[in-house]
CSV table of C-alpha atoms in Angstrom, one decimal:
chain,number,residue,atom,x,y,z
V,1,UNK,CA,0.0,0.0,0.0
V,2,UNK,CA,1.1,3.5,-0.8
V,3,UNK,CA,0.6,5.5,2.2
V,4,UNK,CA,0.0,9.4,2.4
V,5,UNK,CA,2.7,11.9,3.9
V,6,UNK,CA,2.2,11.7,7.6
V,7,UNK,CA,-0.5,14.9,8.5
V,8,UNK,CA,1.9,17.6,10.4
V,9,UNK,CA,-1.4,19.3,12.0
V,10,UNK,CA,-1.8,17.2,14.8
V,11,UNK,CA,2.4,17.9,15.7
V,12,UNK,CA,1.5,21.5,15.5
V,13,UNK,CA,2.3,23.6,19.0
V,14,UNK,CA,-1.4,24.1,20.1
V,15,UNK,CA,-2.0,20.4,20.3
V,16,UNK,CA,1.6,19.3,21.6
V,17,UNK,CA,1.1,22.0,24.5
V,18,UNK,CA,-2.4,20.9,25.2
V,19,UNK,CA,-1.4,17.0,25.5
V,20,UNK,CA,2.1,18.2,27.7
V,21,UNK,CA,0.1,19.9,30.2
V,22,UNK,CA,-2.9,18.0,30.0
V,23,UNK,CA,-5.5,21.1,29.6
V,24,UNK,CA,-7.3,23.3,27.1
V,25,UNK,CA,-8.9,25.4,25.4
V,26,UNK,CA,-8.2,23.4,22.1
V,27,UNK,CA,-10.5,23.6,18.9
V,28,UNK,CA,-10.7,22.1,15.7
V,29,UNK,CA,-11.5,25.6,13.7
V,30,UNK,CA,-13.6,24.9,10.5
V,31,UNK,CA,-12.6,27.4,7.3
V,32,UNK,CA,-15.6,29.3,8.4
V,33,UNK,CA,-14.9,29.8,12.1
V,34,UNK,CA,-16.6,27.8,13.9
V,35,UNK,CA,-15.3,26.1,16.6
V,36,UNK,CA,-15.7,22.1,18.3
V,37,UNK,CA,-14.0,22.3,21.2
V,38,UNK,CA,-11.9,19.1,22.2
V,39,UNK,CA,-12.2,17.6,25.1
V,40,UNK,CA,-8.2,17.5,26.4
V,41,UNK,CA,-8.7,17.2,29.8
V,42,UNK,CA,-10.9,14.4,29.9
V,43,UNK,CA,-8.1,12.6,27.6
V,44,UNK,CA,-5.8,13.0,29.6
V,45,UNK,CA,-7.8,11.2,32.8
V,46,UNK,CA,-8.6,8.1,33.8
V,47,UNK,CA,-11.4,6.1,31.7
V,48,UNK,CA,-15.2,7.7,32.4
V,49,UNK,CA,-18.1,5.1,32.1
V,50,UNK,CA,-18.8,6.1,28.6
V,51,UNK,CA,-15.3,4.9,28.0
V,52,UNK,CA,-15.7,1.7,29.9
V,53,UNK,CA,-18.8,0.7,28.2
V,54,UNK,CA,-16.7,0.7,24.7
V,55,UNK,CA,-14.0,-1.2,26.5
V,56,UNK,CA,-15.8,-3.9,28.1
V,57,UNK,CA,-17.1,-4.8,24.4
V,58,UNK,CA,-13.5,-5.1,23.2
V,59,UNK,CA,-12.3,-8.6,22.1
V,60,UNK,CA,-8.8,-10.1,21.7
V,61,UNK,CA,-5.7,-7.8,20.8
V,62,UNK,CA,-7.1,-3.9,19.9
V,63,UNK,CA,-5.9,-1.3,17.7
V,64,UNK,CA,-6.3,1.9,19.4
V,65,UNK,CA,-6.6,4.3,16.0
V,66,UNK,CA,-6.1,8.0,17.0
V,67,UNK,CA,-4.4,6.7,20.7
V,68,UNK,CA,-4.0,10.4,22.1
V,69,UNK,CA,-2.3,10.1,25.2
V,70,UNK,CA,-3.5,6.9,25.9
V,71,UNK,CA,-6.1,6.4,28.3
V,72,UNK,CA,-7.8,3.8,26.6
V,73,UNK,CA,-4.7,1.5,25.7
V,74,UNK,CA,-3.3,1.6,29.3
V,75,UNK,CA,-6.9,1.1,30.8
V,76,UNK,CA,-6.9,-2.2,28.0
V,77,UNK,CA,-3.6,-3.7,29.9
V,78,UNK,CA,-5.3,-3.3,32.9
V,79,UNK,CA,-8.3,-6.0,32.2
V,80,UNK,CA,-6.3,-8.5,30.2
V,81,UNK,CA,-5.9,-7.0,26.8
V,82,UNK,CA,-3.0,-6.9,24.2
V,83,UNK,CA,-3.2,-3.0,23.1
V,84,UNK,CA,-1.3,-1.1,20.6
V,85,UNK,CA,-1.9,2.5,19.8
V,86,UNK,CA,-0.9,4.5,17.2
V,87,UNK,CA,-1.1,8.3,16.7
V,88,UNK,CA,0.1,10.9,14.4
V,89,UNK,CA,1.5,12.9,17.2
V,90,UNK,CA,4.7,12.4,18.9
V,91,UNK,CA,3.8,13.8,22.4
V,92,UNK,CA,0.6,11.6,22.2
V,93,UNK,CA,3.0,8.3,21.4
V,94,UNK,CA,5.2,9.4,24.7
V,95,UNK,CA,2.2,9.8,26.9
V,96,UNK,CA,0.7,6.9,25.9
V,97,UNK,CA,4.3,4.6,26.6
V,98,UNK,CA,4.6,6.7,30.0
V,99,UNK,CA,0.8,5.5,31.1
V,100,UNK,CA,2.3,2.1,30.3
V,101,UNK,CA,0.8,1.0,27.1
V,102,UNK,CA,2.6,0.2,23.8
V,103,UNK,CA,2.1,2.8,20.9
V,104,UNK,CA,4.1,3.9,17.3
V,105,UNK,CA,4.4,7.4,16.1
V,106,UNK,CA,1.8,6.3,12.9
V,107,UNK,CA,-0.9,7.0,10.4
V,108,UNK,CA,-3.1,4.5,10.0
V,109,UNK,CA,-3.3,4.5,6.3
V,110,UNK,CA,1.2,3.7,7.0
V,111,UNK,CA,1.9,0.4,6.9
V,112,UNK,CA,0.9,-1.3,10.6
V,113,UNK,CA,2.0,-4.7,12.8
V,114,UNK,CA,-0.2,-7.3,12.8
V,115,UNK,CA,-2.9,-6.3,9.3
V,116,UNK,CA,-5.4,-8.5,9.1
V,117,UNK,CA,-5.3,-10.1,13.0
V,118,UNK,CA,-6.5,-7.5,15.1
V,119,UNK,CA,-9.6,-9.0,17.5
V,120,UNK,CA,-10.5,-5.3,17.7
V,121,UNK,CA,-10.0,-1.4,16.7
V,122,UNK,CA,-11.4,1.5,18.0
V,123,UNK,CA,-12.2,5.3,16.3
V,124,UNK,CA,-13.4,7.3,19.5
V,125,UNK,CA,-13.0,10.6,20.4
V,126,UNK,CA,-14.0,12.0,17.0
V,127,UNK,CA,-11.6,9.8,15.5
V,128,UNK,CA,-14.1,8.3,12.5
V,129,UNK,CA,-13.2,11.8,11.0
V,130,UNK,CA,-10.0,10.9,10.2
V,131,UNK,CA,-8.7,11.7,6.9
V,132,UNK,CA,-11.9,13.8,6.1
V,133,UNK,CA,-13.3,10.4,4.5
V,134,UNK,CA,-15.1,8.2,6.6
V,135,UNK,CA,-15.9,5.7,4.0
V,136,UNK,CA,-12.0,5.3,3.5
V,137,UNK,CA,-11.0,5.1,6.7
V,138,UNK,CA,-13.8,2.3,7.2
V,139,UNK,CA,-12.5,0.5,4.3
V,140,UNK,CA,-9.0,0.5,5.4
V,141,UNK,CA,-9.5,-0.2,9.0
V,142,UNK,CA,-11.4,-3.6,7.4
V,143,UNK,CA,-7.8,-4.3,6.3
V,144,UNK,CA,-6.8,-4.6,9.9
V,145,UNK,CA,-9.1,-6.8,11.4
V,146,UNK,CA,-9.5,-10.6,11.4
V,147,UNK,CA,-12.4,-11.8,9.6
V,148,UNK,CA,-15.2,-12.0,12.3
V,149,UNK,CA,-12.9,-8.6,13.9
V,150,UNK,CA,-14.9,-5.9,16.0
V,151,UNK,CA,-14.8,-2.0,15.4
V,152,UNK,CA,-16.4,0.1,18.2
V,153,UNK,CA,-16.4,3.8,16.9
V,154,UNK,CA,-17.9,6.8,18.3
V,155,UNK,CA,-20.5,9.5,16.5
V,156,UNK,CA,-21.0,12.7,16.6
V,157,UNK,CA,-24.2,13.0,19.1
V,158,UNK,CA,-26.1,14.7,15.9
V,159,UNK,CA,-27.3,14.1,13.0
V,160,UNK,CA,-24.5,15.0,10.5
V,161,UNK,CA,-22.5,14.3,7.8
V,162,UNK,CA,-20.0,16.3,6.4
V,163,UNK,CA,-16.1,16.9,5.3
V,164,UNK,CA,-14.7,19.8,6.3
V,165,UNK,CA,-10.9,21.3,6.1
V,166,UNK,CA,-9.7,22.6,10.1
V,167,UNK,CA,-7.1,23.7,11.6
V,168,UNK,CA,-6.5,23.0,15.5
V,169,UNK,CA,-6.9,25.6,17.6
V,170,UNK,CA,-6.0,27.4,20.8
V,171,UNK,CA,-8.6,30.4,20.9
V,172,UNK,CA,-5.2,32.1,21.7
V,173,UNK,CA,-3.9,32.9,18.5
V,174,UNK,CA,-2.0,29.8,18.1
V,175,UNK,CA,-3.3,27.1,15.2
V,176,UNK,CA,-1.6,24.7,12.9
V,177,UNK,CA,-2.3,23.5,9.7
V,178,UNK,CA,-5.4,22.8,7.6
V,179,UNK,CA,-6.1,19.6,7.0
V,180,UNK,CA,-9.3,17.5,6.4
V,181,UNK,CA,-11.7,16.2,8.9
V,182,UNK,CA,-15.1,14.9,9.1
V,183,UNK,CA,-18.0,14.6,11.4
V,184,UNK,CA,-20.8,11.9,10.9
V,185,UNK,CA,-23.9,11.1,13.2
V,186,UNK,CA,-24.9,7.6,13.8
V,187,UNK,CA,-27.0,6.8,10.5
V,188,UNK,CA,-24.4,8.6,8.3
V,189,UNK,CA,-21.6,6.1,10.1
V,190,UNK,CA,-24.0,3.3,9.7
V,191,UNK,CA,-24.3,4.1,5.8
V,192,UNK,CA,-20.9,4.5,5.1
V,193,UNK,CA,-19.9,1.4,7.4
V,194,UNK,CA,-22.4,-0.9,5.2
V,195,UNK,CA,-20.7,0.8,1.9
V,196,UNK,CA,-17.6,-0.4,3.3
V,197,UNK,CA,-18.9,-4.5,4.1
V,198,UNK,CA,-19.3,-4.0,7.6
V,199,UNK,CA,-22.7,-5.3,9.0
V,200,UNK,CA,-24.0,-3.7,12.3
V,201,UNK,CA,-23.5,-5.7,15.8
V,202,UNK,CA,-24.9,-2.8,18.3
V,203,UNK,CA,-25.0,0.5,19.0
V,204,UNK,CA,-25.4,2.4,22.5
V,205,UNK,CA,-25.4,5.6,24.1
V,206,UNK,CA,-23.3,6.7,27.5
V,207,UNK,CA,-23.2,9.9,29.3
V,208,UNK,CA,-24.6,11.6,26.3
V,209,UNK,CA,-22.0,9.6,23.8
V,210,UNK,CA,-23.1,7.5,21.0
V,211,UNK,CA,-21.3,4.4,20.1
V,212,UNK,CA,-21.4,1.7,17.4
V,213,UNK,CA,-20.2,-1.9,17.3
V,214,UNK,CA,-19.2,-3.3,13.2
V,215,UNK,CA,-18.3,-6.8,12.5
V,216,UNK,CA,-16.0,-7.4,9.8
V,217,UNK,CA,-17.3,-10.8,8.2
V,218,UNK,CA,-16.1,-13.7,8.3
V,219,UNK,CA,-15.5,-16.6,11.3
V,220,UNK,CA,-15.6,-14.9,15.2
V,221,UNK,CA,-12.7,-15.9,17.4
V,222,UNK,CA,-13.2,-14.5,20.7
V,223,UNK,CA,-9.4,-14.5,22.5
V,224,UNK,CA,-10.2,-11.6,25.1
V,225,UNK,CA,-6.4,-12.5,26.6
V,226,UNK,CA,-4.5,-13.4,22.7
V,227,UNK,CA,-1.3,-11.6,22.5
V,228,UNK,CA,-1.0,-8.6,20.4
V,229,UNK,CA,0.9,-8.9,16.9
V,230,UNK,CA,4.3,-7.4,17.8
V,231,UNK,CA,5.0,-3.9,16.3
């Protein structure tokens, strides 16, 4: 596979400084000024129960797509899981290894450990928007996971579905560069995931969250303790 440059927005100084000190304000700022404000601060904590709901569904060794500093990969070790995490960002990759989970400085469309035999991979925190192109970016995380594989992802808690260029944002002056994002509700994932062979297998809401479980096809091969494909 021919993967794309590496995005250098997400290793811009608003986002490095908000992950080193663990705090806002941060924004993604659409061309057009608006503003959806990121949620640092509850990144950079412990696990809420809408993040425990999405990792008591997790099966076998997990992909954690878009890791940020790491909440969800460390919490992983802690009930039994194989996690790897990968990000974009350097200071996300060293906060995740200093919470004590493994994690690479990569994209996901770069090459990866393991394609193909990951039990699970997740896309929360906004992550489905990705590469501006959710129908892609469900397409290639298929490549990732064994047949009979699970994808939990999160929604936007509207109903939405667009691609937008941003830039992230410190509502200080400071912002990095543009680069394309999208936002999709829960029917606008649920279109693109079936456009992209996934069929359905749940879908929940927690703490004003909304969640999806997608089965890739093929054979299910639960292995909640396997090891993780090594990086």
């Amino acid at each position: 596979m021919s993967a794309p440059v590496r995005p250098r927005c997400w290793q811009s100084d608003p986002y490095t400084d908000a992950l080193r000190t663990g705090r806002g304000p941060l924004f993604l700022r659409r061309t057009d000024g608006w503003l959806l404000p990121l949620d640092v601060e509850r990144w950079c904590e412990a696990p809420d129960r809408a993040d425990m709901s999405v990792l008591g569904r997790c099966e076998g060794t997990v992909l954690d797509i878009g890791c940020g500093p790491g909440r969800l990969a460390a919490a992983l070790a802690g009930l039994g899981h194989r996690a790897l995490g990968i990000d974009v960002s350097r200071e996300a990759v060293a906060r995740t290894e200093r919470a004590g989970a493994p994690a690479l400085c990569r994209s996901v469309f770069d090459r990866l450990p393991g394609e193909g035999r990951w039990g699970t991979a997740l896309l929360i925190d906004g992550n489905i928007g990705i590469g501006g192109d959710p129908r892609a970016l469900l397409s290639r995380t298929a490549q990732l996971i064994a047949p009979g594989g699970l994808l939990l992802a999160e929604a936007a808690p509207v109903d939405v579905d667009e691609r937008v260029r941003v830039r992230v944002d410190d509502g200080r002056g400071g912002a990095g560069a543009d680069f394309p994002w999208a936002r999709v509700g829960i029917h606008a994932l649920l279109d693109h995931a079936h456009a992209a062979g996934w069929s359905a297998a749940g879908q929940w809401q927690e703490e004003g969250r909304p969640f999806i479980a997608l089965r890739r096809p093929g054979t299910v091969v639960h292995q909640v303790h396997a090891s993780a494909p090594a990086p």
